[in-house]
């Protein structure tokens, strides 16, 4: 084996060692693009913002609103555009982002950009004055 042949073989082997594991598809390099957050908390709606129709509050990074018809809705509080906390607007039963004006319906679906991704919505269950918000 000539010196040139030796260096060519060593070089290709070394190059293979330097290939980032992500390029060859190792599981450990795959980005976790799914956000798995468990939401499970309870709020007392006998007083405060949720005691009256149209009121809302943010708890555990979730915006919980009491609609004008008295039902409860809950979605992620952070706008999917750049993360600003959204606000609830009772007259239109929707959410609006004060930062760039994105709008979402009561289920968290985008109705106006610049956001392009829906808000995650959560289930609610009322028992007496105890509101359970959960995934
Ligand atoms: S951060 Fe909400 S629209 Fe930009």
XYZ file of C-alpha atoms and ligand atoms in Angstrom:
139
model
C 0.000 0.000 0.000
C 1.388 3.337 -0.970
C 1.300 6.315 1.306
C -1.293 7.901 -0.938
C -3.536 4.794 -0.797
C -3.142 4.632 3.000
C -4.131 8.268 3.467
C -7.101 7.850 1.136
C -8.410 4.908 3.182
C -7.776 6.569 6.527
C -9.311 9.775 5.248
C -12.555 8.165 4.148
C -12.800 6.251 7.436
C -12.204 9.385 9.437
C -14.755 11.241 7.379
C -17.319 8.561 8.153
C -16.590 8.945 11.849
C -17.148 12.658 11.586
C -20.519 12.351 9.857
C -22.984 13.684 12.342
C -25.163 10.932 13.686
C -28.219 12.902 12.575
C -27.300 12.468 8.937
C -27.312 8.706 9.219
C -30.642 8.773 11.026
C -29.905 7.781 14.576
C -32.989 8.071 16.765
C -31.192 10.178 19.356
C -30.702 12.972 16.847
C -34.296 13.317 15.797
C -35.840 16.524 17.018
C -38.790 16.205 19.297
C -41.250 18.311 17.370
C -44.339 17.188 19.223
C -45.197 19.197 22.265
C -46.618 16.889 24.865
C -47.945 18.867 27.763
C -50.394 17.435 30.204
C -52.952 19.928 31.406
C -54.915 18.954 34.471
C -56.002 21.520 37.012
C -59.084 22.788 38.794
C -60.342 26.326 39.279
C -62.941 27.690 41.683
C -65.416 29.661 39.561
C -67.545 30.922 42.460
C -65.649 34.223 42.478
C -63.201 36.145 40.344
C -63.067 36.486 36.576
C -64.801 33.196 35.857
C -67.778 33.954 38.096
C -69.428 36.052 35.386
C -70.144 35.422 31.734
C -67.506 36.965 29.490
C -64.754 36.725 32.082
C -61.452 34.983 31.585
C -58.127 34.316 33.245
C -54.817 32.632 32.552
C -53.798 29.721 34.734
C -51.085 27.130 34.128
C -50.362 28.733 30.722
C -53.969 28.115 29.680
C -56.529 30.825 29.030
C -59.874 29.814 30.470
C -62.938 31.822 29.488
C -66.583 31.848 30.442
C -68.556 32.615 27.323
C -71.553 34.899 27.216
C -73.734 31.786 27.228
C -72.050 30.550 30.413
C -70.018 27.663 29.009
C -66.311 27.349 29.694
C -63.605 27.115 27.037
C -59.867 26.696 27.415
C -56.927 26.981 25.015
C -53.188 27.556 25.251
C -52.561 31.134 26.367
C -49.486 31.642 24.201
C -50.095 32.841 20.657
C -48.699 30.382 18.134
C -47.058 33.225 16.216
C -44.526 34.538 18.720
C -45.871 33.488 22.093
C -47.622 36.603 23.338
C -50.458 35.881 25.763
C -53.759 36.130 23.948
C -56.952 37.744 25.260
C -60.540 36.547 25.193
C -63.193 38.661 23.501
C -66.645 37.697 24.738
C -68.777 39.521 22.113
C -67.219 37.478 19.307
C -66.469 34.447 21.500
C -62.921 34.400 20.195
C -59.330 35.019 21.143
C -57.101 37.804 19.882
C -53.399 38.376 20.163
C -52.576 41.972 21.140
C -49.115 41.757 19.610
C -49.757 41.367 15.864
C -53.505 40.847 15.753
C -53.874 37.125 15.139
C -57.362 35.846 15.871
C -58.550 32.407 16.939
C -62.049 31.010 17.275
C -63.399 29.487 20.492
C -61.802 26.147 19.573
C -58.388 27.710 19.015
C -58.484 27.605 15.213
C -56.762 30.471 13.418
C -59.237 32.868 11.805
C -56.725 35.620 11.039
C -52.927 35.609 10.723
C -50.104 36.156 11.084
C -50.394 33.032 13.248
C -50.782 29.946 11.081
C -51.049 27.230 13.710
C -54.076 26.612 15.896
C -53.985 26.903 19.656
C -54.264 23.650 21.563
C -57.699 23.454 23.137
C -58.532 21.685 26.369
C -61.607 20.089 27.828
C -63.531 21.570 30.716
C -65.910 19.978 33.170
C -67.902 21.864 35.784
C -68.906 20.242 39.050
C -70.618 22.707 41.368
C -68.227 25.649 41.407
C -65.192 23.554 40.579
C -64.034 23.720 36.963
C -61.740 20.937 35.824
C -59.501 21.843 32.871
C -57.697 18.947 31.265
C -56.078 17.500 28.140
S -47.396 37.098 18.700
Fe -49.495 36.812 18.347
S -49.825 37.578 16.361
Fe -47.711 37.802 16.674
